[in-house]
C-alpha atoms as an extended CHARMM CRD file, in Angstrom:
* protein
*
       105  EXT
         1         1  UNK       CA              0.0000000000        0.0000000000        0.0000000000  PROA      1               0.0000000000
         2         2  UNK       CA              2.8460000000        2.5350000000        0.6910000000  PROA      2               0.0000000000
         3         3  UNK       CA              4.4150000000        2.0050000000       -2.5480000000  PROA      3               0.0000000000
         4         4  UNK       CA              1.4910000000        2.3560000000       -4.2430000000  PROA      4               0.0000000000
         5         5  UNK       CA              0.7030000000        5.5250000000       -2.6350000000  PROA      5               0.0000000000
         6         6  UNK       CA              4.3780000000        6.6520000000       -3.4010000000  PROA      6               0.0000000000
         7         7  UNK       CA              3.8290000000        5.3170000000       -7.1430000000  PROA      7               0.0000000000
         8         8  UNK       CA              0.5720000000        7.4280000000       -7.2860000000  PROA      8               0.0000000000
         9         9  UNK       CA              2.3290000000       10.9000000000       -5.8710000000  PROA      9               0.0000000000
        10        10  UNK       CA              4.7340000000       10.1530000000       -8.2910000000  PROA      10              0.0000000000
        11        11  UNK       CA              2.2320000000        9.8630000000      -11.0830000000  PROA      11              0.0000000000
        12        12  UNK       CA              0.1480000000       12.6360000000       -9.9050000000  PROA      12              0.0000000000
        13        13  UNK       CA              3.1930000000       15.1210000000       -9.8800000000  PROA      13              0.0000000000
        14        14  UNK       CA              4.1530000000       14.3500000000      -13.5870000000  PROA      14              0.0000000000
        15        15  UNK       CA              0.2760000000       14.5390000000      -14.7380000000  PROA      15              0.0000000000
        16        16  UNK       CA              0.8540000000       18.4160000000      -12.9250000000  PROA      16              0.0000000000
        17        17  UNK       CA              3.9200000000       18.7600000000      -14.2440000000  PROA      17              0.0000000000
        18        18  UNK       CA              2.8330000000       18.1100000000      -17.7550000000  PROA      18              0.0000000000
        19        19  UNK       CA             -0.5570000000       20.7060000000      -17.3060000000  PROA      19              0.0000000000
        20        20  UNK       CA              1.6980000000       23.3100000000      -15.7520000000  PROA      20              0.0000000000
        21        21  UNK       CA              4.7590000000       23.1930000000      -19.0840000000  PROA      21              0.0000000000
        22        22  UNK       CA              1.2490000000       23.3250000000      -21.8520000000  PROA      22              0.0000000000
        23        23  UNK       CA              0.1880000000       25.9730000000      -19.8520000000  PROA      23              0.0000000000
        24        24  UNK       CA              3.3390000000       27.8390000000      -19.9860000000  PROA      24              0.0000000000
        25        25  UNK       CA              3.7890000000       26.8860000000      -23.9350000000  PROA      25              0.0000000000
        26        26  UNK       CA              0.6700000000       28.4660000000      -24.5620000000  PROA      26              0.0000000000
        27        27  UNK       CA              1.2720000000       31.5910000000      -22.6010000000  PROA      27              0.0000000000
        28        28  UNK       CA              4.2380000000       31.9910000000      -23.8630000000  PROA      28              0.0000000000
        29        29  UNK       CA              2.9250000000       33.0780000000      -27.7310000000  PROA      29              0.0000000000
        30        30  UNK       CA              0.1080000000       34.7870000000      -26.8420000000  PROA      30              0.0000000000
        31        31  UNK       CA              3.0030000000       36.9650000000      -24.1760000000  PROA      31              0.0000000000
        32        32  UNK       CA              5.3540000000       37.2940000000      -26.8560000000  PROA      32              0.0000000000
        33        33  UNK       CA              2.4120000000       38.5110000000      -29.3010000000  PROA      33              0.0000000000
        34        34  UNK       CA              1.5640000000       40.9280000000      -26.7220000000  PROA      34              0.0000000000
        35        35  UNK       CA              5.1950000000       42.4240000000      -26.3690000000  PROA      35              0.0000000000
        36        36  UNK       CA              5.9160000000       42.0240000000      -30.2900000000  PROA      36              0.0000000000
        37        37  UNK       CA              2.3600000000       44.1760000000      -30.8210000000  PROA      37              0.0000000000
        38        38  UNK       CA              3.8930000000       46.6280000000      -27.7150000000  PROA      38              0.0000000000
        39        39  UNK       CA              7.1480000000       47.0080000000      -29.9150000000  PROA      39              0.0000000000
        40        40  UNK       CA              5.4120000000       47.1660000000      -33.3210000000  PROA      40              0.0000000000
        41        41  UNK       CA              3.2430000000       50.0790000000      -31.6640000000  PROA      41              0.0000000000
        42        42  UNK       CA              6.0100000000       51.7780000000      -30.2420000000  PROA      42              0.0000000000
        43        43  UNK       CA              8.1310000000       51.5780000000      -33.2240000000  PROA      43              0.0000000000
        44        44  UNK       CA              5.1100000000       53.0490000000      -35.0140000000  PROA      44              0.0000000000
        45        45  UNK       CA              4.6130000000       55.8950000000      -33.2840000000  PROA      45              0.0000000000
        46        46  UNK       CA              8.2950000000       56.9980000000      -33.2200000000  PROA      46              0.0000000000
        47        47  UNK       CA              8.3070000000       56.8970000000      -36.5930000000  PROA      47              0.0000000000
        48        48  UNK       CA              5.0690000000       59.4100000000      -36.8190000000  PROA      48              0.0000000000
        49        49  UNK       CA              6.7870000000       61.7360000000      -34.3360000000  PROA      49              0.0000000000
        50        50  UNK       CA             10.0100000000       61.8370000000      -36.7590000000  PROA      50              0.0000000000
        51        51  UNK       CA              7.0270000000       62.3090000000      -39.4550000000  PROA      51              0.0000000000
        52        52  UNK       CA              5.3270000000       64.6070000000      -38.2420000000  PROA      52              0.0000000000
        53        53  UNK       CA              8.6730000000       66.6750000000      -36.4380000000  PROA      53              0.0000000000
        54        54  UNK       CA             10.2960000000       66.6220000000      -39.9760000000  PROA      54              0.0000000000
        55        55  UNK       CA              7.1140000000       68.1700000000      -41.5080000000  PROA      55              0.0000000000
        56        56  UNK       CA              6.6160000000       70.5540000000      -38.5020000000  PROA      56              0.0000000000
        57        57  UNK       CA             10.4040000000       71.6780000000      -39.5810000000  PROA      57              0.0000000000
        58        58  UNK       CA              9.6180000000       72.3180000000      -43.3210000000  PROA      58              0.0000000000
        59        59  UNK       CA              6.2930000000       74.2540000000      -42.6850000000  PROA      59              0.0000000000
        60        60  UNK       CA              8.6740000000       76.3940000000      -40.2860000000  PROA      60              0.0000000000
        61        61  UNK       CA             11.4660000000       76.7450000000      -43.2210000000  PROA      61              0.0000000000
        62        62  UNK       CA              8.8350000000       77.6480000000      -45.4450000000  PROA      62              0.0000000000
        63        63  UNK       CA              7.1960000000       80.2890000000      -43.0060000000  PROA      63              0.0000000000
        64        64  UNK       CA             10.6140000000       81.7080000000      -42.7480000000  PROA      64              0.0000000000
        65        65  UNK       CA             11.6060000000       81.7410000000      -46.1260000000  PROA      65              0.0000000000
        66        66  UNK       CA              7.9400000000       83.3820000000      -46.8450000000  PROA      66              0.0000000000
        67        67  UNK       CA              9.0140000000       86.0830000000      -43.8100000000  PROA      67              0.0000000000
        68        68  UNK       CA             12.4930000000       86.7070000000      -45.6220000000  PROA      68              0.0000000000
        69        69  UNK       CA             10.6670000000       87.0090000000      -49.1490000000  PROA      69              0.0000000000
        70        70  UNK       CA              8.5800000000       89.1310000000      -47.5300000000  PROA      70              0.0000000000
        71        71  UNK       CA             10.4000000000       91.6790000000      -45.6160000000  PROA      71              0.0000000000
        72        72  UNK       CA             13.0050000000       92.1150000000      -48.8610000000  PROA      72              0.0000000000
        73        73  UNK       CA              9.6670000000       92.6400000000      -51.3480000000  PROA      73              0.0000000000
        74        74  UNK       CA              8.7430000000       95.2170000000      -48.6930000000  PROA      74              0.0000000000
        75        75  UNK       CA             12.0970000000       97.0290000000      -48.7180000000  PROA      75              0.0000000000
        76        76  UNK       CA             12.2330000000       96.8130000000      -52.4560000000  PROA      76              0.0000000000
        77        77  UNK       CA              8.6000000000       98.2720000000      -52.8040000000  PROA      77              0.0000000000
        78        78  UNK       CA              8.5760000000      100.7370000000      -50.0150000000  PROA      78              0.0000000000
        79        79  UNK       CA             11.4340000000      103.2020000000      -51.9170000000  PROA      79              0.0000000000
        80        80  UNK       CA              8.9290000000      102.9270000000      -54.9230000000  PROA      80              0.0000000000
        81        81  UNK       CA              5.5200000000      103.6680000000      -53.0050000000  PROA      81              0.0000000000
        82        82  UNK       CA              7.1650000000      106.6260000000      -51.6330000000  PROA      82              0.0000000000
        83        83  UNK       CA              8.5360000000      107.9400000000      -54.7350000000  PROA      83              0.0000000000
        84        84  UNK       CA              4.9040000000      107.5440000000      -56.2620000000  PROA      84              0.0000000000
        85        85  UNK       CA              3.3660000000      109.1280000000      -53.0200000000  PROA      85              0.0000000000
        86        86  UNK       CA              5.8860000000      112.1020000000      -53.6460000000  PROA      86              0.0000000000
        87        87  UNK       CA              4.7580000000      112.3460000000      -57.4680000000  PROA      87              0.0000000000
        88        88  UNK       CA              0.7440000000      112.7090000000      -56.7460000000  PROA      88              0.0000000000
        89        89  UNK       CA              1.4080000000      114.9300000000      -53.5790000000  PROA      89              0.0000000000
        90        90  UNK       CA              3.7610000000      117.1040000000      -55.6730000000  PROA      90              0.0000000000
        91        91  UNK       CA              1.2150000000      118.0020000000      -58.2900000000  PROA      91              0.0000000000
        92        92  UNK       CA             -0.5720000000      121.1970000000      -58.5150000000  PROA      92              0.0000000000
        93        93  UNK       CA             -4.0270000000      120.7600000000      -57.0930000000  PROA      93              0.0000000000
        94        94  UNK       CA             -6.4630000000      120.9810000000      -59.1730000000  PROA      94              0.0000000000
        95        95  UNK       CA            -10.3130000000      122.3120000000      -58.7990000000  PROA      95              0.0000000000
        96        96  UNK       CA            -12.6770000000      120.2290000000      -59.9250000000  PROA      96              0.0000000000
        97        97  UNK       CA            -15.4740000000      122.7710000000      -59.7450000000  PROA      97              0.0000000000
        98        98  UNK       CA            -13.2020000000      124.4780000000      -62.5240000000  PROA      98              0.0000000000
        99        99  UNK       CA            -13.3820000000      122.0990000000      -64.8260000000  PROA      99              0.0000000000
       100       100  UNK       CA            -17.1910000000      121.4710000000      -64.6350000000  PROA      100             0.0000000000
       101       101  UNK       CA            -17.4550000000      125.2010000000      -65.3960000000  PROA      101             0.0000000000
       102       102  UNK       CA            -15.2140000000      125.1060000000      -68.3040000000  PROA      102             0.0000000000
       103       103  UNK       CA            -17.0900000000      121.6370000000      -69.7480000000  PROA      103             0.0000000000
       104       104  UNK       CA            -20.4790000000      123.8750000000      -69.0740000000  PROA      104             0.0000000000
       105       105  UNK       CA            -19.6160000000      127.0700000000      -71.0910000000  PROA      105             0.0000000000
C-alpha cells in the first residue's frame, strides 16, 4: 500500500507537471504577441513623431523663407511707393469745380 501511494504521488506530480509546461507553452505566444504588438506600436509611433517633427520643420522653413521674401519685397517696394506718393502729392491741385465750369460754357 505505501508504494502504491508513493507510485501514485509520483504519477500525480508528472500529470501536474505536464498541465503546468502546456500551460506555460501556450502563454508563452500569446506573451510574446503581446510584447511584439507593444514594440510594433512603439516603433510606429516613433516613426510618426520623426514624421510629423520633420514636416513641422519644413512648414517652419517655409514660413521663414515666406518672412524673408517678404520683408526684402517690402524694402524693395517701399522706396517705390514713396517715390509715387511724392509724385501725386507734388502736383498742382487741381479744382474740380473748374473744370465742370469750363465743360459747361
Amino acid at each position: 500500500m505505501k508504494n502504491y501511494c508513493l507510485f501514485l504521488i509520483k504519477v500525480l506530480t508528472q500529470i501536474f507537471m505536464m498541465v503546468i509546461e502546456e500551460c506555460i507553452k501556450e502563454e508563452s505566444p500569446e506573451k510574446t504577441e503581446l510584447v511584439l504588438d507593444n514594440i510594433i506600436e512603439k516603433l510606429n509611433k516613433e516613426k510618426h513623431a520623426k514624421i510629423e517633427s520633420k514636416n513641422i520643420h519644413q512648414e517652419n522653413m517655409n514660413h521663414k523663407e515666406y518672412n524673408e521674401t517678404l520683408e526684402t519685397d517690402t524694402h524693395k517696394y517701399k522706396d517705390s511707393f514713396k517715390e509715387l506718393m511724392e509724385g501725386w502729392t507734388n502736383k498742382p491741385d487741381i479744382d474740380i469745380n473748374s473744370i465742370d465750369d469750363e465743360n459747361k460754357s
